[in-house]
Amino acid sequence: MNRRNIAKRMLIAGLSTAMLMSVLSGCSSNSESNAPAPTEAQTVVAVESESEVVTETAIELSDKSIAEIDELFETYFKCLLEQDEDGLKTIMVKPYDKKRLKKESRNIQEYQNIKCYYKEGLLDGTYLVYVYNEVLFNNIETAAPSMVRYYVCTNEDGKLYINNGKADGEIGAWIDEVESSDFVQKLFMDVNESLVKAGEADENLQTILDNLEEQNAYIENVSSAKGIAEN
């Protein structure tokens, strides 16, 4: 597998094993970086019967800062870095346990340049958030760009939290629709290209990426074997 494919798989998985979250469920101050800027997108649909053209706004995300969302993910990444299990319990449905936090955060020095792109969800107070960040590993000079998807809900007290359970039904279908949109796919492609370039520029970083790819492949193989055994 070439490095571009490796990097792409790494990115979609969330770059580091610390971000190998189950993807999302339904629920009743960024510094300068390489984060891609959103662009305007429209889809033109031809109506054959009346020979007229109807313009529909394509799916796109906003990068307009919402303080509550920014603070949520600043807290999230801080808790990951500090292996703060209790802190994660206050902002997640299924927080990571101490053992997993220690294993997955031990090689990470910092999460840099956090930037949120979001789309309001089907239910009031919910958001689908794509979070760009740059992971700086211990003893590695070059940070690794990454982007991960999260589903954010609002609790009874009006506080935002990360709902990282299983997506299904109408909300699951909507998430898939957003995920497959040209806008989101371009975001992933742009970040992936930055990740590839970072690895090519820093051999030590590429070694980290290759190792993580091997770990991800092992996890996939174990999961597949388990599924076959259960069937």
Short mmCIF file of C-alpha atoms in Angstrom, two decimals:
data_model
loop_
_atom_site.label_atom_id
_atom_site.label_comp_id
_atom_site.label_asym_id
_atom_site.label_seq_id
_atom_site.Cartn_x
_atom_site.Cartn_y
_atom_site.Cartn_z
CA MET A 1 0.00 0.00 0.00
CA ASN A 2 1.49 3.38 -0.95
CA ARG A 3 1.89 6.20 1.51
CA ARG A 4 -1.01 8.21 0.16
CA ASN A 5 -3.40 5.33 0.76
CA ILE A 6 -1.93 4.73 4.19
CA ALA A 7 -2.38 8.38 5.11
CA LYS A 8 -5.94 8.41 3.84
CA ARG A 9 -6.90 5.40 5.94
CA MET A 10 -5.18 6.98 8.93
CA LEU A 11 -7.06 10.21 8.48
CA ILE A 12 -10.51 8.68 8.19
CA ALA A 13 -9.82 6.50 11.22
CA GLY A 14 -8.96 9.61 13.17
CA LEU A 15 -5.18 9.55 12.77
CA SER A 16 -4.29 8.23 16.21
CA THR A 17 -5.78 5.31 18.06
CA ALA A 18 -6.98 7.85 20.63
CA MET A 19 -9.57 8.89 18.08
CA LEU A 20 -10.82 5.48 17.04
CA MET A 21 -14.28 6.36 18.36
CA SER A 22 -17.45 4.58 17.40
CA VAL A 23 -19.05 7.06 15.06
CA LEU A 24 -21.86 8.98 16.54
CA SER A 25 -25.45 8.51 17.54
CA GLY A 26 -28.75 10.30 17.48
CA CYS A 27 -30.12 12.02 20.58
CA SER A 28 -33.63 13.20 21.65
CA SER A 29 -10.19 30.60 19.43
CA ASN A 30 -8.29 28.92 16.80
CA SER A 31 -4.73 29.87 15.81
CA GLU A 32 -3.38 29.97 12.27
CA SER A 33 -3.14 26.49 10.77
CA ASN A 34 -3.44 24.40 7.62
CA ALA A 35 -7.14 23.84 8.18
CA PRO A 36 -9.00 24.10 4.86
CA ALA A 37 -11.38 27.01 4.41
CA PRO A 38 -14.97 26.16 3.45
CA THR A 39 -16.18 27.19 0.03
CA GLU A 40 -19.59 28.07 -1.33
CA ALA A 41 -21.26 25.19 -3.18
CA GLN A 42 -24.42 24.95 -5.22
CA THR A 43 -26.01 22.20 -7.27
CA VAL A 44 -27.95 23.02 -10.44
CA VAL A 45 -30.83 20.64 -11.14
CA ALA A 46 -32.51 20.62 -14.56
CA VAL A 47 -36.30 20.22 -14.61
CA GLU A 48 -37.01 18.57 -17.97
CA SER A 49 -40.79 19.14 -18.14
CA GLU A 50 -40.66 22.93 -17.99
CA SER A 51 -37.15 23.53 -19.34
CA GLU A 52 -36.30 25.61 -16.30
CA VAL A 53 -33.36 25.41 -13.95
CA VAL A 54 -33.78 25.14 -10.21
CA THR A 55 -30.81 25.98 -8.01
CA GLU A 56 -30.48 24.09 -4.75
CA THR A 57 -27.94 24.81 -2.05
CA ALA A 58 -25.63 21.82 -1.69
CA ILE A 59 -24.70 20.36 1.68
CA GLU A 60 -21.94 22.39 3.29
CA LEU A 61 -20.52 23.08 6.72
CA SER A 62 -20.02 26.34 8.57
CA ASP A 63 -16.76 27.37 10.21
CA LYS A 64 -18.33 30.31 12.03
CA SER A 65 -17.14 30.05 15.61
CA ILE A 66 -19.68 28.94 18.22
CA ALA A 67 -18.08 29.44 21.63
CA GLU A 68 -19.83 26.44 23.22
CA ILE A 69 -18.64 24.06 20.49
CA ASP A 70 -15.09 25.42 20.57
CA GLU A 71 -14.97 25.08 24.36
CA LEU A 72 -16.36 21.54 24.22
CA PHE A 73 -13.56 20.31 21.99
CA GLU A 74 -10.86 22.29 23.75
CA THR A 75 -11.97 20.46 26.91
CA TYR A 76 -12.16 17.13 25.08
CA PHE A 77 -8.62 17.28 23.72
CA LYS A 78 -7.30 18.57 27.04
CA CYS A 79 -8.88 15.59 28.80
CA LEU A 80 -7.38 13.20 26.25
CA LEU A 81 -3.94 14.67 26.72
CA GLU A 82 -4.16 14.65 30.52
CA GLN A 83 -5.81 11.20 30.58
CA ASP A 84 -8.64 12.76 32.56
CA GLU A 85 -11.30 10.05 32.70
CA ASP A 86 -13.53 12.00 35.10
CA GLY A 87 -13.39 15.06 32.86
CA LEU A 88 -14.47 13.03 29.84
CA LYS A 89 -17.42 11.66 31.80
CA THR A 90 -18.85 15.19 31.96
CA ILE A 91 -18.79 15.69 28.18
CA MET A 92 -19.26 12.23 26.61
CA VAL A 93 -21.89 9.50 26.55
CA LYS A 94 -19.28 6.73 26.54
CA PRO A 95 -16.03 8.10 28.00
CA TYR A 96 -12.79 6.21 27.57
CA ASP A 97 -11.48 4.35 30.59
CA LYS A 98 -8.13 5.10 32.21
CA LYS A 99 -6.37 2.13 30.59
CA ARG A 100 -7.38 3.17 27.10
CA LEU A 101 -6.53 6.81 27.73
CA LYS A 102 -3.06 5.89 28.95
CA LYS A 103 -2.40 3.62 25.99
CA GLU A 104 -3.64 6.03 23.36
CA SER A 105 -2.29 9.33 24.69
CA ARG A 106 1.14 8.29 25.90
CA ASN A 107 2.91 9.29 22.66
CA ILE A 108 1.07 12.57 22.10
CA GLN A 109 2.57 15.86 23.25
CA GLU A 110 -0.12 18.26 22.09
CA TYR A 111 -3.25 18.77 19.99
CA GLN A 112 -2.73 22.00 18.06
CA ASN A 113 -4.78 24.38 15.91
CA ILE A 114 -8.19 22.94 16.73
CA LYS A 115 -10.84 24.18 14.31
CA CYS A 116 -14.49 23.13 14.12
CA TYR A 117 -16.69 22.83 11.04
CA TYR A 118 -20.30 22.03 11.78
CA LYS A 119 -23.81 21.54 10.48
CA GLU A 120 -26.91 21.84 12.65
CA GLY A 121 -28.57 18.47 13.17
CA LEU A 122 -32.09 17.26 12.46
CA LEU A 123 -33.06 17.79 16.11
CA ASP A 124 -32.86 21.07 18.01
CA GLY A 125 -29.62 21.51 19.88
CA THR A 126 -27.70 18.91 17.88
CA TYR A 127 -24.70 19.39 15.59
CA LEU A 128 -22.59 17.25 13.30
CA VAL A 129 -19.07 18.55 13.89
CA TYR A 130 -15.92 17.88 11.92
CA VAL A 131 -12.93 18.83 14.03
CA TYR A 132 -9.62 19.66 12.41
CA ASN A 133 -6.53 19.41 14.59
CA GLU A 134 -2.82 18.83 14.32
CA VAL A 135 -1.33 16.09 16.47
CA LEU A 136 2.19 16.71 17.77
CA PHE A 137 3.78 13.42 18.83
CA ASN A 138 6.53 13.20 21.43
CA ASN A 139 10.01 13.84 19.98
CA ILE A 140 8.58 14.58 16.50
CA GLU A 141 9.05 18.07 15.07
CA THR A 142 6.22 18.01 12.52
CA ALA A 143 2.57 17.94 13.58
CA ALA A 144 0.19 15.59 11.78
CA PRO A 145 -3.04 17.10 10.39
CA SER A 146 -6.24 15.21 11.15
CA MET A 147 -9.99 15.61 10.94
CA VAL A 148 -12.56 13.60 12.90
CA ARG A 149 -16.37 13.57 12.93
CA TYR A 150 -18.43 13.94 16.11
CA TYR A 151 -22.14 14.16 16.91
CA VAL A 152 -22.90 16.80 19.54
CA CYS A 153 -26.10 17.10 21.57
CA THR A 154 -27.49 19.40 24.24
CA ASN A 155 -28.44 18.10 27.69
CA GLU A 156 -31.29 19.22 29.92
CA ASP A 157 -29.10 21.91 31.45
CA GLY A 158 -28.34 23.39 28.05
CA LYS A 159 -24.77 22.06 28.00
CA LEU A 160 -23.23 20.45 24.92
CA TYR A 161 -21.83 16.92 25.03
CA ILE A 162 -20.36 14.38 22.61
CA ASN A 163 -22.71 11.51 21.80
CA ASN A 164 -20.40 8.77 20.57
CA GLY A 165 -22.76 5.83 20.45
CA LYS A 166 -24.21 4.07 17.42
CA ALA A 167 -25.89 6.00 14.61
CA ASP A 168 -29.05 4.52 13.09
CA GLY A 169 -32.44 5.39 11.65
CA GLU A 170 -33.13 8.80 10.14
CA ILE A 171 -30.22 10.47 11.90
CA GLY A 172 -27.81 7.79 10.76
CA ALA A 173 -28.98 8.21 7.17
CA TRP A 174 -28.61 11.98 7.44
CA ILE A 175 -25.07 11.65 8.78
CA ASP A 176 -24.19 9.39 5.86
CA GLU A 177 -25.62 11.96 3.45
CA VAL A 178 -23.53 14.76 4.94
CA GLU A 179 -20.46 12.52 5.02
CA SER A 180 -20.74 11.69 1.33
CA SER A 181 -21.31 15.31 0.23
CA ASP A 182 -18.79 16.98 -2.08
CA PHE A 183 -18.09 19.58 0.59
CA VAL A 184 -17.13 17.11 3.31
CA GLN A 185 -15.22 14.85 0.95
CA LYS A 186 -13.16 17.84 -0.19
CA LEU A 187 -12.39 18.72 3.42
CA PHE A 188 -11.08 15.21 3.99
CA MET A 189 -9.10 15.26 0.76
CA ASP A 190 -7.48 18.59 1.63
CA VAL A 191 -6.53 17.48 5.13
CA ASN A 192 -5.30 14.15 3.79
CA GLU A 193 -3.06 15.92 1.32
CA SER A 194 -1.60 17.98 4.17
CA LEU A 195 -1.01 14.77 6.13
CA VAL A 196 0.77 13.14 3.19
CA LYS A 197 3.01 16.19 2.74
CA ALA A 198 3.82 16.28 6.46
CA GLY A 199 4.90 12.64 6.36
CA GLU A 200 6.99 13.17 3.25
CA ALA A 201 8.72 16.15 4.88
CA ASP A 202 9.49 14.37 8.16
CA GLU A 203 10.71 10.77 8.10
CA ASN A 204 10.21 10.42 11.85
CA LEU A 205 6.57 11.40 11.52
CA GLN A 206 6.12 8.99 8.61
CA THR A 207 7.45 6.19 10.81
CA ILE A 208 4.78 7.04 13.38
CA LEU A 209 2.10 7.03 10.68
CA ASP A 210 3.28 3.70 9.31
CA ASN A 211 3.21 2.18 12.79
CA LEU A 212 -0.29 3.47 13.41
CA GLU A 213 -1.41 2.06 10.08
CA GLU A 214 -0.12 -1.36 11.10
CA GLN A 215 -2.01 -1.09 14.40
CA ASN A 216 -5.21 -0.12 12.60
CA ALA A 217 -4.83 -3.02 10.18
CA TYR A 218 -4.39 -5.39 13.11
CA ILE A 219 -7.53 -4.03 14.81
CA GLU A 220 -9.50 -4.44 11.56
CA ASN A 221 -8.30 -8.02 11.13
CA VAL A 222 -9.17 -8.94 14.71
CA SER A 223 -12.62 -7.37 14.37
CA SER A 224 -13.26 -9.19 11.09
CA ALA A 225 -12.16 -12.52 12.57
CA LYS A 226 -14.38 -11.98 15.59
CA GLY A 227 -17.36 -11.24 13.34
CA ILE A 228 -16.79 -14.43 11.34
CA ALA A 229 -16.48 -16.46 14.54
CA GLU A 230 -19.72 -15.03 15.92
CA ASN A 231 -21.55 -15.84 12.71
#
